[in-house]
Coordinates of C-alpha atoms in Angstrom, one line a residue:
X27 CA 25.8 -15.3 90.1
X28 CA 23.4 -17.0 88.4
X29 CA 23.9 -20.6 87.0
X30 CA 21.9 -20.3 83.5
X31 CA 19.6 -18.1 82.3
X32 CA 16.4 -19.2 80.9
X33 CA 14.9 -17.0 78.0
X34 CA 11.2 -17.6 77.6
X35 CA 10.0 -17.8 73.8
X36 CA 7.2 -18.1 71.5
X37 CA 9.5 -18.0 68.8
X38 CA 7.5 -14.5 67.5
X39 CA 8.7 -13.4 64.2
X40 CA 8.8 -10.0 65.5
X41 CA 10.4 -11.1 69.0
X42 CA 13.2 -13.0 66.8
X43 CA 15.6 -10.4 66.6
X44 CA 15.7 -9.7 70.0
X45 CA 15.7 -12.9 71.3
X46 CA 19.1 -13.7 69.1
X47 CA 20.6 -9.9 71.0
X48 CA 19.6 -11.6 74.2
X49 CA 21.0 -15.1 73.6
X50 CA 24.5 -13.5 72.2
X51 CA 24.5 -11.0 75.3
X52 CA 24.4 -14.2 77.6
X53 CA 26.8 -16.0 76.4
X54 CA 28.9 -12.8 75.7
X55 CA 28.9 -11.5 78.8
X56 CA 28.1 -13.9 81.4
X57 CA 29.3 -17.2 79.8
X58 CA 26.8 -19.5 81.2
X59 CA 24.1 -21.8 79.7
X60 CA 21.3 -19.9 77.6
X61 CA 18.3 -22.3 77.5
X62 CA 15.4 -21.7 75.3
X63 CA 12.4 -22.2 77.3
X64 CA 9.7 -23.0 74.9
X65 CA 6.2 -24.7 74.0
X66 CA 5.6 -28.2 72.3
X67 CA 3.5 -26.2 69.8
X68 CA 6.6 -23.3 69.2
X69 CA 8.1 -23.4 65.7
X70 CA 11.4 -21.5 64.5
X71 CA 13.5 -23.4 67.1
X72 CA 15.6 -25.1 64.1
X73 CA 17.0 -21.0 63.5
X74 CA 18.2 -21.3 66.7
X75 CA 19.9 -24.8 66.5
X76 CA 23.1 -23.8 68.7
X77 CA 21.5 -23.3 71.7
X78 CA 19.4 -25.6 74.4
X79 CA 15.8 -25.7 73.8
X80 CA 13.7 -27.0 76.4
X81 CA 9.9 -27.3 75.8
X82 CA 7.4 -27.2 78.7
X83 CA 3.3 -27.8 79.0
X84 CA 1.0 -28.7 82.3
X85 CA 1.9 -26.4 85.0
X86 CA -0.5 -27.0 88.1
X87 CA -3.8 -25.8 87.5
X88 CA -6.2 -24.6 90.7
X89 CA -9.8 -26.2 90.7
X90 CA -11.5 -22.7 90.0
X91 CA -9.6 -21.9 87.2
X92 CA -12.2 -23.6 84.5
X93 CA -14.1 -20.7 85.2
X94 CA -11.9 -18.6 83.0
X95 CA -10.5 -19.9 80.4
X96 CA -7.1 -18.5 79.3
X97 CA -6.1 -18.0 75.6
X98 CA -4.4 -20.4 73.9
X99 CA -1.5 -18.4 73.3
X100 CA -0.8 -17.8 77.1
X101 CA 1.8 -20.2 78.5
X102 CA 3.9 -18.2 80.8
X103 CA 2.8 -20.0 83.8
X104 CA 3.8 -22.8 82.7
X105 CA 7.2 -22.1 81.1
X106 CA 8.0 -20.7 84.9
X107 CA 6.5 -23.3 86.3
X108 CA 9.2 -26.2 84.0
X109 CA 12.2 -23.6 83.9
X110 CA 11.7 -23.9 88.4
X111 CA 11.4 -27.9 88.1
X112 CA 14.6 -28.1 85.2
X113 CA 16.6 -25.9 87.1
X114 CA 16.2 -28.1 90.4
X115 CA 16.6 -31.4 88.2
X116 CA 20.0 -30.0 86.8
X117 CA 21.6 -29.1 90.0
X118 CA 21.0 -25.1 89.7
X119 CA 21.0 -23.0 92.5
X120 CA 20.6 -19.5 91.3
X121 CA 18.8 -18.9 88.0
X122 CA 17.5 -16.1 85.8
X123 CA 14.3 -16.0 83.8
X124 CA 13.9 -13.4 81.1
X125 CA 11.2 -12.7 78.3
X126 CA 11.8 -12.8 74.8
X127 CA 10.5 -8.9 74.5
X128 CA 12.7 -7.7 77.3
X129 CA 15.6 -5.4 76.4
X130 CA 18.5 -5.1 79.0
X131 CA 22.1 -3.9 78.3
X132 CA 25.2 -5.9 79.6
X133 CA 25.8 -3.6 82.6
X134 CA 22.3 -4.0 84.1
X135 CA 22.1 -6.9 83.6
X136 CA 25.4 -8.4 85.6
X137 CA 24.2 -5.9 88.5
X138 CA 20.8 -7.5 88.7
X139 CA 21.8 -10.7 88.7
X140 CA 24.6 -10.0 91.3
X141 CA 21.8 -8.9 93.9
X142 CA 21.1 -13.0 94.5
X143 CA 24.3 -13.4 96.7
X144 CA 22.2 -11.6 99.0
X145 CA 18.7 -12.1 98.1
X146 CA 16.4 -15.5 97.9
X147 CA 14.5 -13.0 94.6
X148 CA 15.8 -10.7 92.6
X149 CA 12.3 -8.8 90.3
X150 CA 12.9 -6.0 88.1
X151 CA 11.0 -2.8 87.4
X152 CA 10.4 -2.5 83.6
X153 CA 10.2 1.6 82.5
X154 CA 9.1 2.8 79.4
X155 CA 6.5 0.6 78.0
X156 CA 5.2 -0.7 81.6
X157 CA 4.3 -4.6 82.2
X158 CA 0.8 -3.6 83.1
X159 CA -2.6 -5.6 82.9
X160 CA -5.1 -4.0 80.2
X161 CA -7.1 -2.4 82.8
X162 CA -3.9 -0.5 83.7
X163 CA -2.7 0.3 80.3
X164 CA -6.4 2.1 80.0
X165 CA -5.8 3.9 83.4
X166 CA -2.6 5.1 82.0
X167 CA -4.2 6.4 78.9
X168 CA -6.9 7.9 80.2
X169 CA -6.4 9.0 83.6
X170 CA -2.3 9.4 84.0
X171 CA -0.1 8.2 86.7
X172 CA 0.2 4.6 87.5
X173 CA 4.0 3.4 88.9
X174 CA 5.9 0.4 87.6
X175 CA 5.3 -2.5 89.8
X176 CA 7.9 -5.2 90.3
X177 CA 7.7 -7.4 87.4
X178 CA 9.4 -11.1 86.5
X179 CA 10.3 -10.6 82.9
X180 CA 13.5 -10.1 84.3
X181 CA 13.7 -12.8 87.3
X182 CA 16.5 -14.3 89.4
X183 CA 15.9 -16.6 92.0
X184 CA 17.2 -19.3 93.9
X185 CA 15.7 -22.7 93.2
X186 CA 16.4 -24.3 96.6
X187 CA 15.0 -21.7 98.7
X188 CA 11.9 -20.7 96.6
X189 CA 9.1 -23.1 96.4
X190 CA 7.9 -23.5 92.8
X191 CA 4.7 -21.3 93.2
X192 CA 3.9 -20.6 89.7
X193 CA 0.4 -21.3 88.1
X194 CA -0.7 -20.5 84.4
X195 CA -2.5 -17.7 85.7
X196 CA -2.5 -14.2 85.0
X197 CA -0.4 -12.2 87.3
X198 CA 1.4 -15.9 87.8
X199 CA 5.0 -13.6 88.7
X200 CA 2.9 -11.3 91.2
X201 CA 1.3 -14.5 93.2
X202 CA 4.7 -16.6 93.0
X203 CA 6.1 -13.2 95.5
X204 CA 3.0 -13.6 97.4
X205 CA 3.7 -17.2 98.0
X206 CA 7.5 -17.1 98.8
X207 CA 7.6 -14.9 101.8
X208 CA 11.8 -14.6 101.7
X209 CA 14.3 -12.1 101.1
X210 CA 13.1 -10.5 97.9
X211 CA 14.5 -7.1 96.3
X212 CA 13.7 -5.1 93.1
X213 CA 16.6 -4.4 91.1
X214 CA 17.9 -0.7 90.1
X215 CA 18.7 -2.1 86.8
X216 CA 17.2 -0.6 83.9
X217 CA 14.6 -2.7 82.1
X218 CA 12.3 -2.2 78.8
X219 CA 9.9 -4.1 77.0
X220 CA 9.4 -4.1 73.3
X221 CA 6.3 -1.8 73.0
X222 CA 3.1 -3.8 71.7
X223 CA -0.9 -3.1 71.5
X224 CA -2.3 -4.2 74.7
X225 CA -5.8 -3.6 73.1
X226 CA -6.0 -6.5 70.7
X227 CA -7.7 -9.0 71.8
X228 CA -10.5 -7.8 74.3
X229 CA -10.6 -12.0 75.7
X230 CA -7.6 -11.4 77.2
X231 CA -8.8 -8.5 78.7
X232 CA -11.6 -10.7 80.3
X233 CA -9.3 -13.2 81.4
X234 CA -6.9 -11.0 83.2
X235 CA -9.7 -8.9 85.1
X236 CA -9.9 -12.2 87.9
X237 CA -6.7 -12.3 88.7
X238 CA -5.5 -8.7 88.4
X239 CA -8.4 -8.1 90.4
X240 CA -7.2 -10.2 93.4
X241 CA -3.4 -9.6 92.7
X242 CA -4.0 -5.7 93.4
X243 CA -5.9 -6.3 96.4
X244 CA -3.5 -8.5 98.0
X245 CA -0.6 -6.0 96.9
X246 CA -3.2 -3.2 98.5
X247 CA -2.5 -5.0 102.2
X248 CA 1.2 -4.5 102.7
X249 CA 4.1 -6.7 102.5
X250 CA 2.0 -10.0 103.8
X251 CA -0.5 -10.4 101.2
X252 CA -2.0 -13.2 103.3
X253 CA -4.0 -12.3 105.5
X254 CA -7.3 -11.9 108.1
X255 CA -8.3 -8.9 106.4
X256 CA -7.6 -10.5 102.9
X257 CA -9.6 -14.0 104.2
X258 CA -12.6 -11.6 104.6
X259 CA -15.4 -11.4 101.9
X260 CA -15.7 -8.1 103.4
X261 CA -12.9 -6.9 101.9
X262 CA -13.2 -8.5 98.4
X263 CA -16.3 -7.0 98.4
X264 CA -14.9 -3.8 98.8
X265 CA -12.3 -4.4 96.1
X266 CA -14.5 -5.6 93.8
X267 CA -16.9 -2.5 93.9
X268 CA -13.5 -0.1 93.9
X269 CA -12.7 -2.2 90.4
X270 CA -15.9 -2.0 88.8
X271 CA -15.9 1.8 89.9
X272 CA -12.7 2.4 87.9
X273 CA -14.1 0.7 85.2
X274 CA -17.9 2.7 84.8
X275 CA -14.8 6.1 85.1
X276 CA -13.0 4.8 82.7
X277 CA -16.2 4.0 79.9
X278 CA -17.5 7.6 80.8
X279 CA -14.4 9.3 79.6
X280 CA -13.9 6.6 76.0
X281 CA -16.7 4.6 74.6
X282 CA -15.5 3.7 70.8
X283 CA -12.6 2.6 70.4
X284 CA -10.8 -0.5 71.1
X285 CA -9.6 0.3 74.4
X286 CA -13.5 0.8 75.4
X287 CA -14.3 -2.6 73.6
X288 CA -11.2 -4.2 76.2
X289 CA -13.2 -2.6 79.1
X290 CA -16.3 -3.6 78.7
X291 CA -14.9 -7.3 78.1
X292 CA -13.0 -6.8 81.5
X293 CA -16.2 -5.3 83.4
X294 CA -18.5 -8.2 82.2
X295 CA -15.4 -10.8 83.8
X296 CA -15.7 -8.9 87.2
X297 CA -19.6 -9.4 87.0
X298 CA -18.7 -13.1 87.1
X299 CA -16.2 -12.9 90.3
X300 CA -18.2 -12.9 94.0
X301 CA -16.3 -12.1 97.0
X302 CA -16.5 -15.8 97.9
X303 CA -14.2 -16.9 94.7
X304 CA -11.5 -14.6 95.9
X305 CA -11.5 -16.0 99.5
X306 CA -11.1 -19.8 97.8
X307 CA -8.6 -18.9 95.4
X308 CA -6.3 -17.4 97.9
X309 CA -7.3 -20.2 100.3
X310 CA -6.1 -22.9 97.6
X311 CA -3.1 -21.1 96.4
X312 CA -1.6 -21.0 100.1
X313 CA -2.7 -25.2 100.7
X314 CA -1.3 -25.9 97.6
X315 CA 2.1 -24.2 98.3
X316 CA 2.0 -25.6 101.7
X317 CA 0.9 -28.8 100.8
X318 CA 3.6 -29.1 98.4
X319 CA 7.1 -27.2 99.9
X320 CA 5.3 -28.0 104.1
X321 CA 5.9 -24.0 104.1
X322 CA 3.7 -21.4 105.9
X323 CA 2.4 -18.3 103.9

C-alpha cells in the first residue's frame, strides 16, 4: 500500500475542481498523506490551505538538452523528479504520483495501488482521452488506430528500489521505465484524463518531436530499450526517416488547420535531430543513472 500520494499541480483554474475530488478521494478512501506537489511560481495554493504543499524546481538536466528549449509552463520532470527525492527523505517506501487532470474512482484506484506488494512499478493505461504526444493525437485524427501506451499520470513506485531516473524532458515517465529495468506492471484500473486541445501551442509540438522521437524507437526494440541495435546510428537513421515519413502522410491528408500548423512545427524539430544526437542522449541517460544509483541499464 502506498505511503502517500503525491498529486502534481499547476493550480489550473480549470484543473481546480478536480484536484479538490482527488484530494478528498485520498484522504476518504485511503487515509494517508495527500501532498501537493507544486512549482515556486504556482499560485491558488492558499485555497487549498489544509493540505501539504511541497514546491519543487531544478530536476537534472542532460548536456544536450539546450538544444530544445522546453516551455515555461512544463515542469513535470521536475515535480517527479522532487516528489522521488521527498519521498526518500521522509522515510517512504511505496508512493503514488497522480496528475491534477486525472480522473480515477475509489475502486480503481485501491486496486492499482495494491499491485506494489508485488511490483517495484505500478503505470496505468489512461482510456478515453489518451496521454499521447501531438504527433499521436494527429495520427489518431487522421489516420485511426493508435493503443494507449503505459502512462505515469497515475504512478506507484517504490522509492528504495527505483533509482530517481526522471529528467524535465518530454516523455520523462516513458524514459524513467527505460531506466529502471525491475518488476514493472500496468494496471487494469480504469484511468481518464480531463479532455484538452492538444493543438494549441505548435512550440510544444516542436519540443516534444526529440524526445517522442527517441522514446518510440526505444519502445520499438522490445522490453530492453537499451541496446546494440539502439547504440547504432543505423537505426536512428532509420527511425528518423519512418518519423518524418508519417509526418509528409500526415500534411498530405490536412494542411489548414491548427493540427497542420503543430506538424509542421514538429517536422522542422526532427530536421534538427541527426542520428548521432540520439546515440548520445541514450548514452548520457544510461551514465547518468549509473553514475548516480552504480546500476546497469
Amino acid at each position: 500500500m502506498s505511503e502517500a500520494i503525491y498529486v502534481l499541480t499547476q493550480f489550473r483554474r480549470d484543473r481546480l475542481a478536480n484536484l479538490q475530488r482527488t484530494i478528498s478521494l485520498v484522504r476518504d478512501t485511503l487515509g494517508v498523506p495527500c501532498i501537493l506537489a507544486a512549482s515556486p511560481n504556482h499560485g491558488f495554493a492558499d485555497t487549498f490551505s489544509g493540505s501539504e504543499i511541497v514546491r519543487f524546481a531544478g530536476a537534472r538536466r542532460l548536456p544536450m538538452q539546450s538544444a530544445f528549449v522546453p516551455p515555461l509552463t512544463w515542469d513535470i520532470g521536475e515535480k517527479r523528479f522532487g516528489i522521488h527525492q521527498h519521498a526518500r527523505s521522509q522515510g517512504f517506501d511505496a508512493i503514488s504520483m497522480i496528475d491534477d487532470d486525472i480522473v480515477v474512482s475509489a475502486d480503481d484506484l485501491l486496486s492499482h495501488i495494491a499491485l506494489i506488494e508485488c511490483h517495484d512499478i505500478v503505470s496505468s493505461i489512461i482510456e478515453h482521452f489518451p496521454d499521447n504526444s501531438i504527433f499521436f493525437h494527429a495520427s489518431r485524427i487522421l489516420r485511426g488506430g493508435r493503443h494507449a501506451n503505459p502512462s505515469g499520470s497515475l504512478l506507484t513506485v517504490r522509492t528504495k528500489a527505483t533509482a530517481n531516473a526522471f529528467f524535465n524532458i518530454y516523455n520523462e515517465d516513458w524514459f524513467f521505465f527505460f531506466l529502471n529495468p525491475t518488476a514493472r506492471h500496468v494496471s487494469k484500473a480504469s484511468v481518464r484524463q480531463l479532455p484538452y486541445d492538444p493543438f494549441r501551442d505548435p512550440h510544444l509540438a516542436a519540443w516534444q518531436e526529440p524526445y517522442d522521437l527517441i522514446a518510440e524507437g526505444l519502445n520499438a526494440n522490445g522490453a530492453c530499450a537499451f541496446t546494440e541495435v539502439t547504440a547504432s546510428e543505423e537505426y536512428w537513421r532509420a527511425e528518423i526517416s519512418r518519423r518524418r515519413a508519417g509526418y509528409e502522410a500526415m500534411l498530405g491528408l490536412n494542411t489548414e488547420t491548427a493540427i497542420a500548423a503543430c506538424l509542421q512545427a514538429g517536422l522542422r524539430e526532427l530536421s534538427k535531430v541527426s542520428p548521432s544526437f540520439c546515440t548520445s542522449f541514450c548514452a548520457t541517460l544510461r551514465q547518468t543513472v549509473e553514475q548516480d544509483y552504480r546500476i546497469a541499464v
